[in-house]
PDB file of C-alpha atoms in Angstrom:
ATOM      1  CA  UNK A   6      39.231 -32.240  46.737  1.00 48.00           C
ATOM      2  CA  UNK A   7      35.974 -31.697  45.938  1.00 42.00           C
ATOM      3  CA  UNK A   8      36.478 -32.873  42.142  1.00 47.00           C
ATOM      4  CA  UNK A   9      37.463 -35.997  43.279  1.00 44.00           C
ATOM      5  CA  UNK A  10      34.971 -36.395  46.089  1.00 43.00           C
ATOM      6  CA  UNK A  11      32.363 -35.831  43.333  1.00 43.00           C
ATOM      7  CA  UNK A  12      33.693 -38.093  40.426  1.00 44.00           C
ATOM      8  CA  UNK A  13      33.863 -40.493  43.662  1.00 37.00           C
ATOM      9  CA  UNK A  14      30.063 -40.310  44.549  1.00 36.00           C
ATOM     10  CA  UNK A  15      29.461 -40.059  40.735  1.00 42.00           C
ATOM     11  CA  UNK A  16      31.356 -43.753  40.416  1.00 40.00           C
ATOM     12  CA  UNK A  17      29.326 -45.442  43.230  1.00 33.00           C
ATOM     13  CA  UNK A  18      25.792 -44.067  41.689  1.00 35.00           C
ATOM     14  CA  UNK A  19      27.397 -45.779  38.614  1.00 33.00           C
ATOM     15  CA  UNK A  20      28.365 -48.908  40.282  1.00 30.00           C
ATOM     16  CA  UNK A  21      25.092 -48.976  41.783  1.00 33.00           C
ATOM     17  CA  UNK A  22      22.686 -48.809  38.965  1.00 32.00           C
ATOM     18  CA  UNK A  23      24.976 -51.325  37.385  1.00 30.00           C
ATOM     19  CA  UNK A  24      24.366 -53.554  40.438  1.00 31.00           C
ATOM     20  CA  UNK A  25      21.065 -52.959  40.049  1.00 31.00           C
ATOM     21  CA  UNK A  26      20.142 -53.593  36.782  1.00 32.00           C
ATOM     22  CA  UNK A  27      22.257 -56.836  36.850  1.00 31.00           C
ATOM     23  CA  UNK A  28      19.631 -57.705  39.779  1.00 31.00           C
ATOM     24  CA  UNK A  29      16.660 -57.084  37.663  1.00 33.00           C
ATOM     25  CA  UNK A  30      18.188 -59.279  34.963  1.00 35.00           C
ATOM     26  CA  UNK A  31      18.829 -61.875  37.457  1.00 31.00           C
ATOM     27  CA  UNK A  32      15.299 -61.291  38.500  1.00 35.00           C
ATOM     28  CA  UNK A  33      13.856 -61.441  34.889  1.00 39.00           C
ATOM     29  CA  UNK A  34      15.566 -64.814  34.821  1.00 38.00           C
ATOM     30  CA  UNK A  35      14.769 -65.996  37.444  1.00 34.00           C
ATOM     31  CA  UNK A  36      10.847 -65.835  36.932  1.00 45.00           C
ATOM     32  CA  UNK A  37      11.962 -67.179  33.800  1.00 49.00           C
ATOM     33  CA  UNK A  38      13.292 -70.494  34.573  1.00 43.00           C
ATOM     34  CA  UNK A  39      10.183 -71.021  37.094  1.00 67.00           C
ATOM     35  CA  UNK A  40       7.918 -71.175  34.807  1.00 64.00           C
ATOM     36  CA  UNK A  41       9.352 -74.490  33.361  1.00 64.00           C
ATOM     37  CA  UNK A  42       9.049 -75.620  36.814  1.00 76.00           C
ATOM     38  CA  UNK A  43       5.569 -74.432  37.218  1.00 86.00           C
ATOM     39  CA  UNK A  44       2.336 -76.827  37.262  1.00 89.00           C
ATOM     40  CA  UNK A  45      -0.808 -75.157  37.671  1.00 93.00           C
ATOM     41  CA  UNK A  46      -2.008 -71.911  34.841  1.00 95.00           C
ATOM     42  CA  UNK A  47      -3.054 -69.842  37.917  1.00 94.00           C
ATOM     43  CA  UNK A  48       0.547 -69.883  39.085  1.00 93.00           C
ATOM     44  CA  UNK A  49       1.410 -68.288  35.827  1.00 92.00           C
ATOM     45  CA  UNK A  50      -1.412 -65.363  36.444  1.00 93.00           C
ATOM     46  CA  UNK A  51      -0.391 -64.853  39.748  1.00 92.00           C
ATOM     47  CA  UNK A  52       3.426 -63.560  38.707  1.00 90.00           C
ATOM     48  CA  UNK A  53       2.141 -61.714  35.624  1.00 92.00           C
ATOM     49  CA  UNK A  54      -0.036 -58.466  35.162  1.00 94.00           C
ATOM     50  CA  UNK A  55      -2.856 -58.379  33.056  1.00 95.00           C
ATOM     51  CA  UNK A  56      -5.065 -56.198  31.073  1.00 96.00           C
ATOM     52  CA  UNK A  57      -8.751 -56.070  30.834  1.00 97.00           C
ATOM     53  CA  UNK A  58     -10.563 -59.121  29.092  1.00 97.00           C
ATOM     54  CA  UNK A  59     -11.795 -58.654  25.489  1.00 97.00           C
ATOM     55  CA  UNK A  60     -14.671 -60.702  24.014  1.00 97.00           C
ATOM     56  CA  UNK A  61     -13.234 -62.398  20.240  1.00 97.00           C
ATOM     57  CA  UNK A  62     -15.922 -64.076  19.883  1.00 96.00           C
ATOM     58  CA  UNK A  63     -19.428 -64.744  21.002  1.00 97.00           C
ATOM     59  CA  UNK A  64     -22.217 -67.139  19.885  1.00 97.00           C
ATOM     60  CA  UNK A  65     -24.063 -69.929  19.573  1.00 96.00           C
ATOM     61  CA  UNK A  66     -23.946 -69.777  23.336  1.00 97.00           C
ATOM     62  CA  UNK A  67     -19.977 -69.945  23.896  1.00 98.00           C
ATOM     63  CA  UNK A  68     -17.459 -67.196  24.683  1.00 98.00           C
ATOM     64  CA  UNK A  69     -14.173 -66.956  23.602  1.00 98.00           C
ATOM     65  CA  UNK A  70     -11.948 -64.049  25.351  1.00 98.00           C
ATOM     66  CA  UNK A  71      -8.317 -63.083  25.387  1.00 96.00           C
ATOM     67  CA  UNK A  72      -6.024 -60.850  27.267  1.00 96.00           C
ATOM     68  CA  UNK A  73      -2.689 -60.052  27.694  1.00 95.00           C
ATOM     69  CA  UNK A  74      -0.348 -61.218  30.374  1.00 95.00           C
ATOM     70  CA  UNK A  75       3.052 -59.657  30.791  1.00 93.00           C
ATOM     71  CA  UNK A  76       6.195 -60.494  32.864  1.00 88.00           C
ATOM     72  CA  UNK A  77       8.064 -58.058  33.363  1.00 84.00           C
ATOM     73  CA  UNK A  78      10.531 -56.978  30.265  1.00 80.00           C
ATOM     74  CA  UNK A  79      10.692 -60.747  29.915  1.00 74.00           C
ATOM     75  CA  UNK A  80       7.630 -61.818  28.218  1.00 82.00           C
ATOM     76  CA  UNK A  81       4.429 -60.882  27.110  1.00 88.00           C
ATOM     77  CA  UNK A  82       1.761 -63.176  25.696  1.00 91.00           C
ATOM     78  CA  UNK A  83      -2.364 -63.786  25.309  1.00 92.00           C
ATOM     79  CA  UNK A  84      -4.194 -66.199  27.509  1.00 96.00           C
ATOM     80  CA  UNK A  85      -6.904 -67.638  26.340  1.00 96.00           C
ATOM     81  CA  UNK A  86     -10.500 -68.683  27.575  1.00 98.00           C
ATOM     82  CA  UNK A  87     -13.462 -69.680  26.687  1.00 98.00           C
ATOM     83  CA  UNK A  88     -16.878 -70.241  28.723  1.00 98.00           C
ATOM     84  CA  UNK A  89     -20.034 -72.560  27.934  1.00 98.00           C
ATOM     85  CA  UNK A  90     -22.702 -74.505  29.342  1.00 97.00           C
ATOM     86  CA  UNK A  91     -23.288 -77.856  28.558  1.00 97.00           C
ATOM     87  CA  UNK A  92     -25.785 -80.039  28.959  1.00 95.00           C
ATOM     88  CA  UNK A  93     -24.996 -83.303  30.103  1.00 95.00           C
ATOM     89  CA  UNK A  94     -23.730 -84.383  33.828  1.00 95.00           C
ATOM     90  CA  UNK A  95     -19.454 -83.532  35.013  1.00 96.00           C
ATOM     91  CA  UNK A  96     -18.859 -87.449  34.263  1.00 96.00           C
ATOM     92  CA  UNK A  97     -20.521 -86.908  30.492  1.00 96.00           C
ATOM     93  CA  UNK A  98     -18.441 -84.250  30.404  1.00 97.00           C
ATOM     94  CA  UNK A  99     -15.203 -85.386  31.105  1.00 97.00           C
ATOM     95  CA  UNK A 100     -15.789 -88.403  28.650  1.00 96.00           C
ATOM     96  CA  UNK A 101     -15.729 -86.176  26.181  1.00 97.00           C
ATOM     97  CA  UNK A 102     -12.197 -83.966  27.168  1.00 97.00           C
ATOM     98  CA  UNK A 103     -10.425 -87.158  28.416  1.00 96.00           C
ATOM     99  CA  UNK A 104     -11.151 -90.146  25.747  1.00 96.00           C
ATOM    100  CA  UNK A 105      -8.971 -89.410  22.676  1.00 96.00           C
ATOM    101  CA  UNK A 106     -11.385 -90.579  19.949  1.00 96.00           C
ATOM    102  CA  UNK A 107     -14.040 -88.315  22.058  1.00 97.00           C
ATOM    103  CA  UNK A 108     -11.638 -85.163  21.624  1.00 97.00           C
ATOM    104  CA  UNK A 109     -11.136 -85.960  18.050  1.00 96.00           C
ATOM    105  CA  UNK A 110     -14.847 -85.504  17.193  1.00 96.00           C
ATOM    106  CA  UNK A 111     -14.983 -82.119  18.385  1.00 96.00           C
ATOM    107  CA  UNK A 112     -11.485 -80.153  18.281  1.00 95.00           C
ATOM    108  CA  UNK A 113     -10.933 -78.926  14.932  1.00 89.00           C
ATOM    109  CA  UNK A 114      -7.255 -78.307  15.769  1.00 88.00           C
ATOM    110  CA  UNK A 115      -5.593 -81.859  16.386  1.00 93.00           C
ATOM    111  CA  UNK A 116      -4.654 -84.525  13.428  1.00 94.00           C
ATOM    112  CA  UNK A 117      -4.062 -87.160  16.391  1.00 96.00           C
ATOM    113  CA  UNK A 118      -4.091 -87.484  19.919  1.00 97.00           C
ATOM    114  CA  UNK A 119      -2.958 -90.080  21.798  1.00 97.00           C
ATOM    115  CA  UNK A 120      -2.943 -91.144  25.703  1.00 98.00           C
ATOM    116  CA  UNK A 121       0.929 -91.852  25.646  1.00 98.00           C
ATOM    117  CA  UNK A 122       0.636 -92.648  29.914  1.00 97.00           C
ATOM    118  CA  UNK A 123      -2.388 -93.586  32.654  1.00 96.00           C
ATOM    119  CA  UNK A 124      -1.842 -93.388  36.337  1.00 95.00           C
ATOM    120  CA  UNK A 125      -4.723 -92.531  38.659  1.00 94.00           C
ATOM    121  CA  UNK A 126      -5.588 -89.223  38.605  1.00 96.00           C
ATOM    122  CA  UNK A 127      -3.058 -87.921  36.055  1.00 97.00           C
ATOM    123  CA  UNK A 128      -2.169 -89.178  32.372  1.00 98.00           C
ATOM    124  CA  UNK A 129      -0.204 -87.519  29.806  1.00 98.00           C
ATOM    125  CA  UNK A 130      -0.814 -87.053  25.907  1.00 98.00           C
ATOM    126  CA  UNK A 131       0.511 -86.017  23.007  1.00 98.00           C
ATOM    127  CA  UNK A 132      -1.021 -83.800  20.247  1.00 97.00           C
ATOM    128  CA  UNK A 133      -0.254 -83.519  16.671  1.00 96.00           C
ATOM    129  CA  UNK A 134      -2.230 -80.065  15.373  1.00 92.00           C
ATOM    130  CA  UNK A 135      -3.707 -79.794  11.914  1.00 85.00           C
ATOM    131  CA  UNK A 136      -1.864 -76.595  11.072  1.00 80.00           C
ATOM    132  CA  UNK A 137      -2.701 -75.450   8.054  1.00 74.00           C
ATOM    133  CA  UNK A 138      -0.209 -74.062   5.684  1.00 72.00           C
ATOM    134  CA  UNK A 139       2.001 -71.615   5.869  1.00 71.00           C
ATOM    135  CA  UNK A 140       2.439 -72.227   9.431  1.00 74.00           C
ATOM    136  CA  UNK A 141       5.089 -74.386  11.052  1.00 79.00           C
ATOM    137  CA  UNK A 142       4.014 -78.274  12.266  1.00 86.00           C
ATOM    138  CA  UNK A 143       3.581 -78.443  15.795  1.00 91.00           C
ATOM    139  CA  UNK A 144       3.014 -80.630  18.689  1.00 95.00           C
ATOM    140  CA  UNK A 145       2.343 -80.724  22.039  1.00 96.00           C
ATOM    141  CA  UNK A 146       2.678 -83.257  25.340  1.00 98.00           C
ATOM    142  CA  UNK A 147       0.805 -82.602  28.144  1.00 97.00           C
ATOM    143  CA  UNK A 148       0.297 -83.867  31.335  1.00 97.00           C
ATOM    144  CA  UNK A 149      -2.885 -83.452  33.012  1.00 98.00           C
ATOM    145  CA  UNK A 150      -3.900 -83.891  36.336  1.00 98.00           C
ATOM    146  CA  UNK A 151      -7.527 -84.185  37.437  1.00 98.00           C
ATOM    147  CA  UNK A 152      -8.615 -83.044  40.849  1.00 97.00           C
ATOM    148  CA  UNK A 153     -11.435 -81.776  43.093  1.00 96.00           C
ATOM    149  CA  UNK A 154     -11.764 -78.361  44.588  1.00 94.00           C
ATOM    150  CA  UNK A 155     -14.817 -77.818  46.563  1.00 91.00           C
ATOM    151  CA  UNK A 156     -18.067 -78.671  43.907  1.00 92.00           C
ATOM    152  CA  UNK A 157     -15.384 -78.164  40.865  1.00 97.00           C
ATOM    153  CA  UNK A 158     -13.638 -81.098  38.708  1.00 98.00           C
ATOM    154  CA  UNK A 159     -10.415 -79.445  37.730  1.00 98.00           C
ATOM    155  CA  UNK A 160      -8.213 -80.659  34.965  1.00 98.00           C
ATOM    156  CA  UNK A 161      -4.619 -78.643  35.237  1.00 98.00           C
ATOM    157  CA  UNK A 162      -2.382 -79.414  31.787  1.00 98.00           C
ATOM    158  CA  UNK A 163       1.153 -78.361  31.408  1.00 96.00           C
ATOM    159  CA  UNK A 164       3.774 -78.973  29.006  1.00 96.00           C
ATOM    160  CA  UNK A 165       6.191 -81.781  29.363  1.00 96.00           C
ATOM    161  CA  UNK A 166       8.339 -81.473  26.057  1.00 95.00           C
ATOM    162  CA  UNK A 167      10.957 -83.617  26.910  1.00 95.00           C
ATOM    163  CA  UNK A 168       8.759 -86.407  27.688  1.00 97.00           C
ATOM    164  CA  UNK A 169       9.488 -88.465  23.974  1.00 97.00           C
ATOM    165  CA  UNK A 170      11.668 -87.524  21.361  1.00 97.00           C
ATOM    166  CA  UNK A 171      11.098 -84.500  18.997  1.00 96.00           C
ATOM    167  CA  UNK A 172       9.084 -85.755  15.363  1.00 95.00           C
ATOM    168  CA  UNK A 173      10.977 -84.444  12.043  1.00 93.00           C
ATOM    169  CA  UNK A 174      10.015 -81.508  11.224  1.00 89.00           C
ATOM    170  CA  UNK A 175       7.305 -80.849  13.634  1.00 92.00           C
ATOM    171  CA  UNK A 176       8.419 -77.937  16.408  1.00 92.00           C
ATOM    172  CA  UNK A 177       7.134 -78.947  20.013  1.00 93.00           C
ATOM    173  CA  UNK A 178       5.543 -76.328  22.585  1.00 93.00           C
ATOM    174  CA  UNK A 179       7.578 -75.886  25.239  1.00 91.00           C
ATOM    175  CA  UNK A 180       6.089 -73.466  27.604  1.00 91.00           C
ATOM    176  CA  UNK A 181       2.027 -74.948  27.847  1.00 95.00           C
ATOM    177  CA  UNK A 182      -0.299 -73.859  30.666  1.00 96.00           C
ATOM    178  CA  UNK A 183      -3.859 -74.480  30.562  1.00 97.00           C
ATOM    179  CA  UNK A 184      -7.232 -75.547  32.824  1.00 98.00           C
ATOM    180  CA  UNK A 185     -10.877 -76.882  32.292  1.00 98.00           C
ATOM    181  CA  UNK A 186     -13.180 -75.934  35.166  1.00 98.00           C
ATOM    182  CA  UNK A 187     -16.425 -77.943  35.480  1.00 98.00           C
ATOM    183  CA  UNK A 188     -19.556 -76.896  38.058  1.00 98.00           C
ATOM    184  CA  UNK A 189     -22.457 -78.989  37.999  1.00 95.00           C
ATOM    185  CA  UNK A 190     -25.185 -76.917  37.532  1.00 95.00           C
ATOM    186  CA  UNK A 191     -28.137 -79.332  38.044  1.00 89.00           C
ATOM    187  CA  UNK A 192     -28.074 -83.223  37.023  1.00 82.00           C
ATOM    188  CA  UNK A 193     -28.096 -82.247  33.549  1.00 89.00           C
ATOM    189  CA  UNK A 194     -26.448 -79.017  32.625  1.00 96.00           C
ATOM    190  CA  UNK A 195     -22.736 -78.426  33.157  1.00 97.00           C
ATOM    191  CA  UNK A 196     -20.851 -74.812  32.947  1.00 98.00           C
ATOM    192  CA  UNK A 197     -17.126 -75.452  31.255  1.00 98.00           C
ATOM    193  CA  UNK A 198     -14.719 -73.038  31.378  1.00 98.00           C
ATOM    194  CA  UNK A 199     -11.437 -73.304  29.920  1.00 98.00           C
ATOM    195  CA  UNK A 200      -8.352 -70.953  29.979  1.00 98.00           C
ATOM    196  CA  UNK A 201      -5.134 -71.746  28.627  1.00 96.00           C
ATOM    197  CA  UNK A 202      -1.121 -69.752  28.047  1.00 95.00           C
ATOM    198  CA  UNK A 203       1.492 -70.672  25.608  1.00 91.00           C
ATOM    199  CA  UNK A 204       4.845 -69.189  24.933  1.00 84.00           C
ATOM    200  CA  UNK A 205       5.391 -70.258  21.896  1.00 75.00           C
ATOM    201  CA  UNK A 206       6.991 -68.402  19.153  1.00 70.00           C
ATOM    202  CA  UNK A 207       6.727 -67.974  15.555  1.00 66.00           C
ATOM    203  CA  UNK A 208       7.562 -66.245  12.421  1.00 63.00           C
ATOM    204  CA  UNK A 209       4.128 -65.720  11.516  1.00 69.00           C
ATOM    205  CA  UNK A 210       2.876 -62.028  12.317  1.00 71.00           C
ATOM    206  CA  UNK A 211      -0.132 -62.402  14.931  1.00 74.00           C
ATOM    207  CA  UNK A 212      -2.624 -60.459  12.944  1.00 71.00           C
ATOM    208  CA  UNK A 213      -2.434 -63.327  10.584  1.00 75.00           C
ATOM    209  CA  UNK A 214      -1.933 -66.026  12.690  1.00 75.00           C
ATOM    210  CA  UNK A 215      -4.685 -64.976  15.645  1.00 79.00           C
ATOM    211  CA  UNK A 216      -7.410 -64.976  13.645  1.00 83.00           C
ATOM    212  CA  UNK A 217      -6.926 -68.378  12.231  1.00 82.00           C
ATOM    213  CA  UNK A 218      -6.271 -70.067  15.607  1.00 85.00           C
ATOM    214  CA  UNK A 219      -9.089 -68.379  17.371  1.00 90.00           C
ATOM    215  CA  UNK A 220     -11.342 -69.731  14.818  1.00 91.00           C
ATOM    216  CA  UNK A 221     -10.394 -73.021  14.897  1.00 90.00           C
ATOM    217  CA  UNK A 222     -10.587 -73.012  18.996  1.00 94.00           C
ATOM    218  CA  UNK A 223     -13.759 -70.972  18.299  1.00 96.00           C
ATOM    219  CA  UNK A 224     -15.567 -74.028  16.344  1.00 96.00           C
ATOM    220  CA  UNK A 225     -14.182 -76.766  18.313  1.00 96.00           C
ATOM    221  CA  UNK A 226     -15.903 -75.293  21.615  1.00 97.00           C
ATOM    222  CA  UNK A 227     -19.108 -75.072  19.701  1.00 97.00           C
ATOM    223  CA  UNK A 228     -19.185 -78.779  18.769  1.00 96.00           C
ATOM    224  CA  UNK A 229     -17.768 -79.600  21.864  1.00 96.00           C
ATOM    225  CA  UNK A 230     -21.131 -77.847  23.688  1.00 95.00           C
ATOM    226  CA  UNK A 231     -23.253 -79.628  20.858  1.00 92.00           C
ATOM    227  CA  UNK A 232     -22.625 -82.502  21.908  1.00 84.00           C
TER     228      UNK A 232
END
């Protein structure tokens, strides 16, 4: 009797850790699919932990920083930020993040940009990088949403893939989350900070990818504040 009472208690633990785990999974997934349905980077933060921030790169007056986010057993990946100050007024500012032939003068990473939408407060684009070989072609659409938080202009960016049709042999981001963060500092100086989190994936190891991409994001912030 008390065999069977045993291999009884001994099938429920079972049953429950199977029950369980199939929970977590369903959990894991969950968080999954909402980030597709997310909209704002600090969302992302929020359901992720995070390790310390390490500098990557620091000069001519601009910062660049990474750290890791995880989620879970799900997914682990850098974001990225960056900190300056600029001078020129928030309106200067934003001519320069918002016009495409603006952005093309200073980021390093894009072979074209273009403004594919414009509707108030929010327009979308779409991003051809200049990847450099042996990497992949890639692309990215984005909308982006302008707002005003207290004394902050806010521009919130996320990934809307499905927007147009895939290009030949370019692969799309899917999973894009990113922010600029202006604060007028006087009428002519202007702190920028940016932040941004992708989930894309590649065949290229990271020790020889990182260092190429940081670079480039490295450079375009300086010419950006140079401007």
């Amino acid at each position: 009797m008390k065999n069977k009472s045993k291999k009884l208690i001994d099938s429920l633990t079972i049953i429950s850790l199977i029950l369980f785990l199939t929970a977590c999974r369903t959990n894991t997934q969950a968080q999954q699919i909402s980030w597709s349905a997310m909209d704002d980077i600090r969302q992302v933060i929020e359901v992720a932990s995070s390790t310390s921030w390490e500098i990557i790169k620091q000069d001519k007056g601009v910062t660049l920083k990474s750290r890791w986010l995880s989620f879970g057993d799900s997914a682990k990946t850098r974001e990225i930020a960056s900190h300056f100050i600029m001078n020129a007024d928030v309106q200067s500012v934003l001519t320069n993040l918002i016009q495409p032939e603006k952005v093309m003068t200073w980021n390093d990473g894009a072979r074209s940009l273009k403004i594919l939408k414009h509707e108030g407060f929010s327009w979308i684009t779409h991003t051809v990088y200049d990847i450099p070989y042996p990497f992949s072609q890639q692309d990215l659409v984005v909308k982006n949403v302008l707002l005003k938080e207290n004394e902050k202009t806010i521009i919130l960016m996320f990934a809307v893939p499905g927007y147009i049709a895939p290009l030949k042999n370019v692969t799309r981001q899917q999973l894009y989350f990113g922010k600029w963060e202006l604060s007028q500092l006087d009428n002519e100086t202007t702190e920028v900070q940016f932040s941004a989190i992708s989930f894309s994936k590649s065949t290229i190891p990271r020790f020889i990818r990182d260092p190429i991409i940081q670079n480039k994001i490295f450079h375009s912030f300086v010419r950006l504040k140079e401007l």
